[in-house]
Amino acid sequence: VRPVHHPSEAILADYASGALADGPSLVVSAHLERCPGCRKATRLFEAIGGEWLDALPPTPMRDDALPRALTRIDRPAPAPKPSIPRLGPEGLVLPRALAARRIGRRRFVAPGYWIAPVPSKHADGWRTYLLRAPPGMGVPHHGHNGAEYTVVLRGAVLDGEGHYTLGDFSVRDETEAHQPQAEGPDPCICLITGQGGLKAHGPILRLLQPLLGI
Amino acid sequence: MDGAGALHSLDGMSVARRPVHGSRAWLRSGWPMTAGDHASTGADDPSAWIADIAATRSREAFVLLFSHFAPRVKSYLLRMGAGPDLAEELAQETLLVVWRKAAVFDPNRASASTWIFTIARNLRIDAVRRERHPQALEHEPELMPDEDAPPDAMVVALQRLHRVREALGGLSSDQVEVVRLSFFEEKPHSEISDDLGLPLGTVKSRLRLAMTRLRGLLEDLL
């Protein structure tokens, strides 16, 4: 089943050109892995980048650049990172983008809920984490202090009118409050990245927020 | 496909003669367009050089590839804000990755210049720790080939290069400006919106129109 909720062209363009921060880029990667249509669009943006590269006026390399390069290619290459699928918490098959990343310890924040942080490569104000919610349960009504990107990795999510299943992508900005919840008989796991944290709208989330660290 | 060699054979115009001074005047005015014959692969085709490296570890092919791309990758990195030392080093590393990963290059999926662009982009993201761009090599789902290249892959690739260039030339100047800022100056859409004094929605819709048009023109190639 292919995803039905996609990143905008603008987001894919930012991804392809390298303008997305680490967290959003992870979330978009996880979507791309499951979405041939968005991979195509991304390839197109990359093709534009390639055309541009090729048309750039060359800047001379240093005099010893080529001899250095020829020496370097003779050295043995470091062993490639294994690209075997890696399992995360609860046997979750991690998206390839996450396979080489450290996943922090799970914090069990309420019955059936946990959060596992994905440390960013850069201190850039984005917090990225895996969130598990039990069937029929979700995150209490909240807003955001900045953008939030989400991709579903297991189960299904009901968010407002939208039904999100495996690989579906969503983005919310600071003007949008919501109350997403796991839909159907199974728990859900999402990869979420957000800028600036949540704005809790109710007492329960306000109480939990320090524990959640989001 | 790709790149450089292809430029000579396709356009009959050398890279050096393109109107590239200063900023991206060439992009604003569109890509040079030709009704080329995209026949010849081989001696001056970077895809073929990469194939040679994959097949025989050809150092000659590497020298050709290095001579063409390292100085352009360096230009790219300089424009993206890297200092001269870092740009030199990452240009070296980009070509080193090309050498090591030559076997996974699939000319049926991307041109040599596109592939090299993605390698340079990823190395830069890892190296230049500016908060705006951190996307890493291991995020890149596109490095995995999905299928074997058919024997005429080079010809297909050359045709694609040509079509991409034509399609870009067909955009309106408004659209080109937004695509240019988005890609080539690597700005988030909010900044583009500030730069051009346009509402964010307008920037997004222009980009969407541009991409819809490009996708329509290129659908069969992607």
XYZ file of N, CA, C and O in Angstrom, chain A residues 8-23 25-26 29 32-33 37-66 68-78 81 83 96-98 100-101 120-126, chain B residues 3-4 7 15 18 20 24 26 31 59 62-63 66 68-76 78-80 84-85 88-89 91-93 96 99-100 109 113-114 116-118 121 124-126 129 131-136 138-142 144 161 164-165 168 182-184 186-187 189 207-208 211 214-215 218-219 222:
608
model
N 4.948 18.392 0.486
C 4.756 19.296 -0.641
C 5.984 19.274 -1.554
O 7.061 18.817 -1.155
N 5.794 19.782 -2.752
C 6.936 19.928 -3.662
C 8.023 20.774 -3.003
O 9.209 20.546 -3.187
N 7.564 21.771 -2.252
C 8.530 22.672 -1.615
C 9.418 21.906 -0.634
O 10.638 22.111 -0.584
N 8.803 21.026 0.128
C 9.588 20.256 1.095
C 10.542 19.308 0.374
O 11.709 19.164 0.747
N 10.054 18.687 -0.700
C 10.933 17.779 -1.444
C 12.092 18.533 -2.083
O 13.213 18.031 -2.151
N 11.801 19.744 -2.541
C 12.879 20.559 -3.117
C 13.924 20.887 -2.061
O 15.131 20.791 -2.302
N 13.456 21.246 -0.875
C 14.395 21.529 0.216
C 15.200 20.280 0.569
O 16.395 20.344 0.837
N 14.526 19.149 0.577
C 15.219 17.896 0.878
C 16.320 17.634 -0.155
O 17.466 17.354 0.188
N 15.942 17.728 -1.425
C 16.894 17.385 -2.486
C 18.069 18.351 -2.533
O 19.190 17.968 -2.864
N 17.806 19.586 -2.198
C 18.890 20.553 -2.292
C 19.724 20.576 -1.016
O 20.761 21.206 -0.965
N 19.289 19.880 -0.001
C 20.068 19.820 1.231
C 19.697 20.908 2.224
O 20.421 21.135 3.175
N 18.574 21.563 2.007
C 18.214 22.687 2.866
C 17.423 22.272 4.107
O 17.196 23.086 4.985
N 16.987 21.020 4.178
C 16.207 20.607 5.341
C 17.122 20.292 6.516
O 18.203 19.745 6.337
N 16.644 20.605 7.699
C 17.378 20.227 8.907
C 17.346 18.702 9.068
O 16.586 18.001 8.397
N 18.179 18.226 9.968
C 18.346 16.785 10.162
C 17.026 16.069 10.450
O 16.701 15.074 9.796
N 16.270 16.574 11.417
C 15.026 15.898 11.813
C 14.027 15.793 10.661
O 13.584 14.693 10.310
N 14.579 16.000 7.589
C 15.157 15.181 6.545
C 14.988 13.682 6.837
O 14.719 12.881 5.931
N 15.090 13.313 8.105
C 14.842 11.913 8.485
C 13.393 11.512 8.211
O 13.125 10.427 7.690
N 12.836 11.246 4.522
C 13.471 10.008 4.036
C 12.600 8.784 4.294
O 12.482 7.908 3.445
N 9.912 8.773 1.790
C 10.417 8.460 0.445
C 10.635 6.961 0.268
O 10.410 6.419 -0.813
N 11.071 6.338 1.336
C 11.331 4.911 1.245
C 10.086 4.149 0.822
O 10.169 3.101 0.208
N 6.320 7.813 -5.920
C 5.994 9.083 -6.565
C 6.874 10.218 -6.051
O 7.392 11.027 -6.823
N 7.034 10.277 -4.749
C 7.863 11.342 -4.174
C 9.344 11.091 -4.463
O 10.121 12.038 -4.572
N 9.732 9.825 -4.595
C 11.131 9.563 -4.990
C 11.394 10.119 -6.383
O 12.443 10.691 -6.651
N 10.400 9.951 -7.246
C 10.558 10.500 -8.596
C 10.731 12.006 -8.566
O 11.585 12.568 -9.235
N 9.864 12.647 -7.801
C 9.941 14.109 -7.734
C 11.288 14.541 -7.173
O 11.910 15.494 -7.657
N 11.755 13.812 -6.167
C 13.042 14.155 -5.563
C 14.170 13.979 -6.569
O 15.088 14.792 -6.663
N 14.066 12.915 -7.349
C 15.088 12.685 -8.380
C 15.119 13.816 -9.395
O 16.174 14.190 -9.891
N 13.926 14.309 -9.686
C 13.881 15.427 -10.620
C 14.607 16.640 -10.049
O 15.410 17.282 -10.725
N 14.346 16.928 -8.784
C 15.043 18.060 -8.159
C 16.548 17.824 -8.148
O 17.339 18.741 -8.349
N 16.934 16.587 -7.909
C 18.366 16.301 -7.905
C 18.962 16.429 -9.296
O 20.122 16.835 -9.450
N 18.157 16.077 -10.299
C 18.650 16.224 -11.669
C 18.900 17.701 -11.987
O 19.862 18.051 -12.681
N 18.031 18.545 -11.440
C 18.250 19.978 -11.637
C 19.549 20.399 -10.966
O 20.358 21.140 -11.531
N 19.765 19.878 -9.748
C 21.017 20.165 -9.059
C 22.225 19.693 -9.855
O 23.247 20.383 -9.936
N 22.102 18.536 -10.479
C 23.206 17.997 -11.273
C 23.497 18.847 -12.495
O 24.656 19.122 -12.832
N 22.432 19.288 -13.125
C 22.596 20.172 -14.281
C 23.314 21.459 -13.890
O 24.179 21.962 -14.597
N 22.894 21.946 -12.760
C 23.487 23.193 -12.277
C 24.974 22.993 -11.987
O 25.828 23.782 -12.398
N 25.261 21.888 -11.284
C 26.658 21.587 -10.959
C 27.505 21.551 -12.225
O 28.604 22.111 -12.294
N 26.962 20.880 -13.222
C 27.747 20.685 -14.425
C 28.009 21.994 -15.168
O 28.985 22.127 -15.888
N 27.096 22.934 -14.976
C 27.234 24.202 -15.692
C 28.045 25.245 -14.920
O 28.312 26.326 -15.436
N 28.418 24.913 -13.688
C 29.175 25.893 -12.910
C 30.553 26.129 -13.521
O 31.185 25.200 -14.000
N 31.039 27.365 -13.462
C 32.410 27.597 -13.905
C 33.361 26.908 -12.927
O 33.167 27.007 -11.714
N 34.342 26.178 -13.427
C 35.245 25.461 -12.524
C 36.122 26.400 -11.708
O 36.486 27.477 -12.169
N 36.413 26.006 -10.477
C 37.412 26.706 -9.661
C 38.641 25.805 -9.616
O 38.526 24.643 -9.245
N 39.800 26.308 -10.011
C 40.973 25.431 -10.067
C 41.248 24.767 -8.719
O 41.148 25.409 -7.678
N 41.558 23.497 -8.776
C 41.988 22.790 -7.579
C 43.469 23.131 -7.358
O 44.150 23.618 -8.250
N 43.967 22.831 -6.151
C 45.382 23.096 -5.894
C 46.267 22.216 -6.770
O 45.820 21.185 -7.263
N 47.519 22.631 -6.903
C 48.426 21.928 -7.800
C 48.598 20.450 -7.468
O 48.739 19.617 -8.355
N 48.583 20.158 -6.164
C 48.836 18.764 -5.798
C 47.542 17.949 -5.685
O 47.558 16.821 -5.203
N 46.422 18.521 -6.124
C 45.137 17.859 -5.872
C 45.043 16.495 -6.557
O 44.633 15.508 -5.937
N 45.407 16.446 -7.818
C 45.258 15.178 -8.532
C 46.204 14.100 -8.000
O 45.747 12.978 -7.726
N 47.337 13.841 -5.065
C 46.789 13.437 -3.762
C 45.621 12.477 -3.943
O 45.502 11.470 -3.261
N 44.743 12.832 -4.877
C 43.568 11.986 -5.094
C 43.997 10.602 -5.564
O 43.445 9.584 -5.119
N 45.004 10.559 -6.429
C 45.446 9.262 -6.951
C 46.090 8.415 -5.849
O 46.004 7.188 -5.877
N 46.709 9.084 -4.891
C 47.241 8.336 -3.747
C 46.092 7.820 -2.877
O 46.097 6.683 -2.421
N 45.104 8.689 -2.704
C 44.010 8.302 -1.801
C 43.181 7.148 -2.343
O 42.678 6.334 -1.577
N 43.010 7.096 -3.659
C 42.177 5.996 -4.175
C 42.875 4.644 -4.045
O 42.231 3.604 -4.127
N 44.194 4.662 -3.838
C 44.902 3.394 -3.645
C 44.753 2.838 -2.241
O 45.012 1.678 -1.999
N 44.343 3.715 -1.326
C 44.194 3.218 0.033
C 42.923 2.384 0.139
O 41.951 2.653 -0.561
N 42.969 1.399 1.025
C 41.759 0.582 1.167
C 40.590 1.428 1.674
O 40.772 2.305 2.517
N 39.424 1.161 1.135
C 38.231 1.884 1.571
C 37.805 1.369 2.932
O 37.992 0.201 3.233
N 37.263 2.237 3.755
C 36.699 1.753 5.015
C 35.554 0.793 4.725
O 34.891 0.926 3.689
N 29.156 0.629 5.736
C 28.190 0.348 6.787
C 27.196 -0.683 6.262
O 26.749 -0.581 5.139
N 23.925 -2.351 5.291
C 22.632 -1.718 5.020
C 21.501 -2.699 5.294
O 20.454 -2.633 4.687
N 15.442 3.071 6.633
C 16.890 3.046 6.375
C 17.596 4.276 6.920
O 18.723 4.207 7.375
N 16.900 5.399 6.842
C 17.524 6.636 7.312
C 17.854 6.571 8.801
O 18.764 7.231 9.267
N 17.098 5.763 9.529
C 17.327 5.663 10.968
C 18.262 4.524 11.335
O 18.735 4.448 12.462
N 21.263 3.765 10.796
C 22.620 4.054 11.259
C 22.625 5.011 12.452
O 23.676 5.442 12.893
N 21.441 5.337 12.947
C 21.383 6.344 14.008
C 21.175 5.690 15.362
O 20.580 4.630 15.488
N 19.880 14.416 17.352
C 20.186 15.075 16.084
C 21.685 15.149 15.902
O 22.454 15.140 16.849
N 22.092 15.205 14.637
C 23.515 15.394 14.357
C 23.953 16.811 14.679
O 25.126 17.104 14.762
N 23.017 17.708 14.739
C 23.369 19.115 14.890
C 22.456 19.723 15.938
O 21.306 19.344 16.045
N 22.977 20.659 16.672
C 22.132 21.357 17.635
C 21.372 22.430 16.874
O 21.828 23.550 16.740
N 20.240 22.060 16.327
C 19.564 22.973 15.420
C 18.149 23.297 15.861
O 17.357 23.835 15.105
N 17.816 22.928 17.094
C 16.502 23.305 17.599
C 15.389 22.325 17.250
O 14.252 22.525 17.642
N 15.708 21.264 16.522
C 14.687 20.266 16.212
C 14.845 19.100 17.164
O 15.962 18.652 17.419
N 26.587 15.051 -17.990
C 27.348 15.966 -17.779
C 28.092 16.470 -18.803
O 27.738 16.776 -19.861
N 29.232 16.572 -18.521
C 30.135 17.323 -19.176
C 30.405 16.909 -20.512
O 30.266 17.661 -21.434
N 27.702 17.593 -22.651
C 27.478 18.970 -23.068
C 28.136 19.244 -24.395
O 27.582 19.890 -25.255
N 31.247 23.944 -21.922
C 30.874 24.495 -20.632
C 31.502 25.873 -20.452
O 30.871 26.813 -19.991
N 29.662 28.795 -21.782
C 28.340 29.181 -21.293
C 28.385 30.527 -20.590
O 29.362 30.856 -19.937
N 28.144 32.230 -17.791
C 27.988 31.895 -16.385
C 28.518 32.931 -15.429
O 28.542 32.709 -14.236
N 23.859 33.570 -11.513
C 23.342 32.521 -12.387
C 22.601 33.115 -13.562
O 21.455 32.790 -13.802
N 22.963 32.545 -16.540
C 22.604 31.499 -17.498
C 21.298 30.830 -17.142
O 20.566 30.370 -17.995
N 18.338 27.455 -20.069
C 19.453 26.611 -20.446
C 19.687 26.712 -21.945
O 18.750 26.913 -22.699
N 42.287 4.117 -13.845
C 42.812 5.372 -13.308
C 42.715 6.484 -14.344
O 42.545 7.650 -13.990
N 39.423 7.883 -14.026
C 39.346 8.691 -12.813
C 39.966 10.070 -13.020
O 39.424 11.091 -12.582
N 41.092 10.095 -13.710
C 41.743 11.383 -13.973
C 40.806 12.292 -14.783
O 40.656 13.488 -14.477
N 37.962 13.376 -12.457
C 38.467 14.319 -11.457
C 38.686 15.684 -12.087
O 38.292 16.721 -11.539
N 37.348 17.020 -14.620
C 36.121 17.731 -14.956
C 35.341 18.145 -13.713
O 34.903 19.293 -13.599
N 35.137 17.199 -12.806
C 34.180 17.464 -11.726
C 34.769 18.104 -10.477
O 34.087 18.897 -9.829
N 35.992 17.761 -10.114
C 36.500 18.313 -8.849
C 36.440 19.846 -8.847
O 35.973 20.447 -7.869
N 36.856 20.509 -9.928
C 36.782 21.982 -9.903
C 35.354 22.525 -9.866
O 35.109 23.611 -9.346
N 34.404 21.765 -10.377
C 33.010 22.224 -10.339
C 32.402 21.965 -8.962
O 31.640 22.775 -8.445
N 32.738 20.819 -8.409
C 32.274 20.548 -7.048
C 32.851 21.603 -6.100
O 32.164 22.101 -5.199
N 34.090 21.978 -6.338
C 34.697 23.018 -5.506
C 33.923 24.335 -5.649
O 33.622 25.005 -4.657
N 33.577 24.677 -6.864
C 32.773 25.897 -7.082
C 31.448 25.821 -6.333
O 31.015 26.779 -5.692
N 30.807 24.665 -6.445
C 29.531 24.461 -5.761
C 29.687 24.678 -4.253
O 28.911 25.404 -3.628
N 32.023 26.275 -2.610
C 32.327 27.676 -2.304
C 31.060 28.514 -2.307
O 30.827 29.339 -1.437
N 30.214 28.259 -3.284
C 28.972 29.031 -3.358
C 28.037 28.718 -2.216
O 27.179 29.517 -1.861
N 28.162 27.520 -1.680
C 27.309 27.145 -0.552
C 27.907 27.600 0.770
O 27.454 27.201 1.841
N 37.697 27.995 1.420
C 38.506 27.373 0.369
C 39.123 26.027 0.776
O 39.168 25.101 -0.034
N 39.574 25.918 2.029
C 40.179 24.650 2.453
C 39.157 23.528 2.491
O 39.398 22.423 2.013
N 38.075 22.543 -1.040
C 39.094 21.714 -1.680
C 39.026 20.275 -1.151
O 39.022 19.308 -1.904
N 38.921 20.173 0.170
C 38.924 18.849 0.797
C 37.665 18.053 0.424
O 37.735 16.868 0.104
N 35.800 18.460 -2.178
C 35.838 18.114 -3.605
C 36.676 16.845 -3.779
O 36.310 15.934 -4.521
N 37.795 16.777 -3.059
C 38.607 15.554 -3.047
C 37.772 14.355 -2.597
O 37.768 13.306 -3.233
N 37.093 14.550 -1.475
C 36.343 13.421 -0.915
C 35.195 12.986 -1.816
O 34.869 11.818 -1.903
N 36.589 10.847 -4.339
C 36.991 9.589 -3.713
C 35.775 8.662 -3.541
O 35.854 7.458 -3.784
N 34.913 7.132 -6.806
C 35.797 5.985 -7.078
C 35.309 4.739 -6.340
O 35.194 3.664 -6.898
N 34.999 4.919 -5.074
C 34.645 3.759 -4.261
C 33.272 3.200 -4.583
O 33.043 2.008 -4.474
N 19.297 5.783 -14.036
C 18.514 6.521 -13.042
C 18.916 7.966 -12.892
O 18.105 8.800 -12.527
N 26.451 13.799 -13.422
C 26.501 15.067 -12.689
C 25.479 15.088 -11.555
O 25.741 15.626 -10.479
N 24.324 14.467 -11.773
C 23.320 14.405 -10.707
C 23.815 13.544 -9.551
O 23.698 13.912 -8.377
N 26.888 12.857 -8.759
C 27.985 13.542 -8.079
C 27.459 14.717 -7.252
O 27.936 14.984 -6.155
N 26.438 15.393 -7.769
C 25.796 16.460 -6.991
C 25.277 15.918 -5.655
O 25.493 16.522 -4.605
N 24.617 14.766 -5.689
C 24.050 14.246 -4.439
C 25.162 13.837 -3.468
O 25.027 14.014 -2.262
N 26.560 17.101 -2.087
C 25.564 17.677 -1.179
C 25.615 16.976 0.181
O 25.639 17.610 1.230
N 28.740 17.688 2.143
C 28.708 19.048 2.672
C 27.808 19.127 3.904
O 28.145 19.768 4.900
N 26.661 18.487 3.812
C 25.735 18.521 4.940
C 26.398 17.938 6.180
O 26.256 18.446 7.287
N 27.135 16.856 5.990
C 27.816 16.276 7.136
C 28.947 17.150 7.647
O 29.239 17.164 8.833
N 28.652 22.289 9.486
C 27.624 22.132 10.502
C 26.831 23.411 10.681
O 26.757 23.963 11.762
N 23.263 25.013 10.827
C 22.071 24.347 11.297
C 21.028 24.145 10.197
O 20.162 23.323 10.317
N 21.160 24.900 9.153
C 20.105 24.785 8.163
C 20.153 23.494 7.366
O 19.170 23.064 6.809
N 21.322 22.908 7.220
C 21.350 21.710 6.382
C 22.100 20.575 6.963
O 23.297 20.542 6.952
N 21.394 19.705 7.502
C 22.000 18.476 7.939
C 21.319 17.228 7.376
O 20.619 16.600 8.085
N 21.629 16.850 6.234
C 21.029 15.627 5.714
C 22.201 14.742 5.339
O 23.130 15.203 4.728
N 22.174 13.535 5.762
C 23.428 12.786 5.676
C 23.388 11.686 4.649
O 22.347 11.304 4.160
N 23.680 8.632 4.902
C 22.858 7.457 5.151
C 21.367 7.753 5.055
O 20.558 6.864 5.110
N 21.028 9.032 4.884
C 19.601 9.308 4.671
C 19.214 9.037 3.250
O 18.065 9.140 2.898
N 20.184 8.832 2.436
C 19.945 8.965 1.025
C 19.398 7.673 0.465
O 20.141 6.740 0.238
N 18.101 7.588 0.260
C 17.555 6.344 -0.263
C 17.957 6.133 -1.717
O 17.843 5.046 -2.237
N 18.432 7.176 -2.337
C 18.657 7.109 -3.776
C 19.980 6.460 -4.146
O 20.279 6.291 -5.317
N 20.840 3.520 -3.575
C 20.684 2.109 -3.894
C 20.108 1.963 -5.305
O 19.056 2.488 -5.599
N 19.283 13.717 -20.124
C 19.984 14.968 -19.850
C 19.447 16.068 -20.754
O 19.152 17.183 -20.333
N 15.901 17.150 -19.746
C 15.858 17.957 -18.525
C 16.239 19.397 -18.858
O 15.601 20.360 -18.435
N 17.252 19.512 -19.656
C 17.728 20.844 -20.008
C 16.670 21.608 -20.802
O 16.411 22.777 -20.566
N 13.792 22.702 -18.466
C 14.133 23.865 -17.644
C 14.082 25.135 -18.469
O 13.644 26.182 -18.005
N 15.506 28.168 -4.650
C 15.233 26.994 -3.851
C 16.408 26.031 -3.919
O 16.830 25.453 -2.926
N 16.934 25.856 -5.124
C 17.989 24.889 -5.294
C 19.323 25.429 -5.148
O 20.184 24.911 -4.474
N 19.511 26.474 -5.958
C 20.878 26.838 -6.224
C 21.385 27.739 -5.146
O 22.567 27.842 -4.931
N 19.804 27.370 -2.228
C 19.480 26.515 -1.121
C 18.778 27.244 0.001
O 19.166 27.165 1.150
N 17.803 28.026 -0.367
C 17.110 28.765 0.684
C 15.808 28.085 1.052
O 15.110 27.589 0.187
N 11.900 28.089 1.975
C 10.892 28.875 1.270
C 10.547 30.174 1.968
O 10.193 31.152 1.339
N 6.510 27.427 -7.221
C 7.356 26.235 -7.268
C 6.517 25.027 -7.690
O 6.948 24.196 -8.481
N 5.297 24.994 -7.160
C 4.448 23.855 -7.509
C 4.140 23.850 -8.999
O 4.206 22.826 -9.659
N 7.177 22.754 -10.888
C 7.436 21.328 -10.786
C 6.387 20.511 -11.524
O 6.686 19.494 -12.113
N 7.472 20.653 -15.058
C 8.645 19.806 -15.307
C 8.275 18.327 -15.255
O 8.704 17.536 -16.077
N 7.444 18.003 -14.288
C 7.074 16.587 -14.175
C 6.288 16.131 -15.379
O 6.434 15.022 -15.854
N 8.658 15.580 -18.129
C 9.716 14.579 -17.907
C 9.198 13.269 -17.336
O 9.971 12.380 -17.031
N 7.901 13.178 -17.220
C 7.308 12.034 -16.510
C 7.898 10.690 -16.964
O 8.256 9.855 -16.156
N 11.576 9.770 -15.538
C 11.982 9.672 -14.137
C 11.739 8.267 -13.578
O 10.932 7.546 -14.062
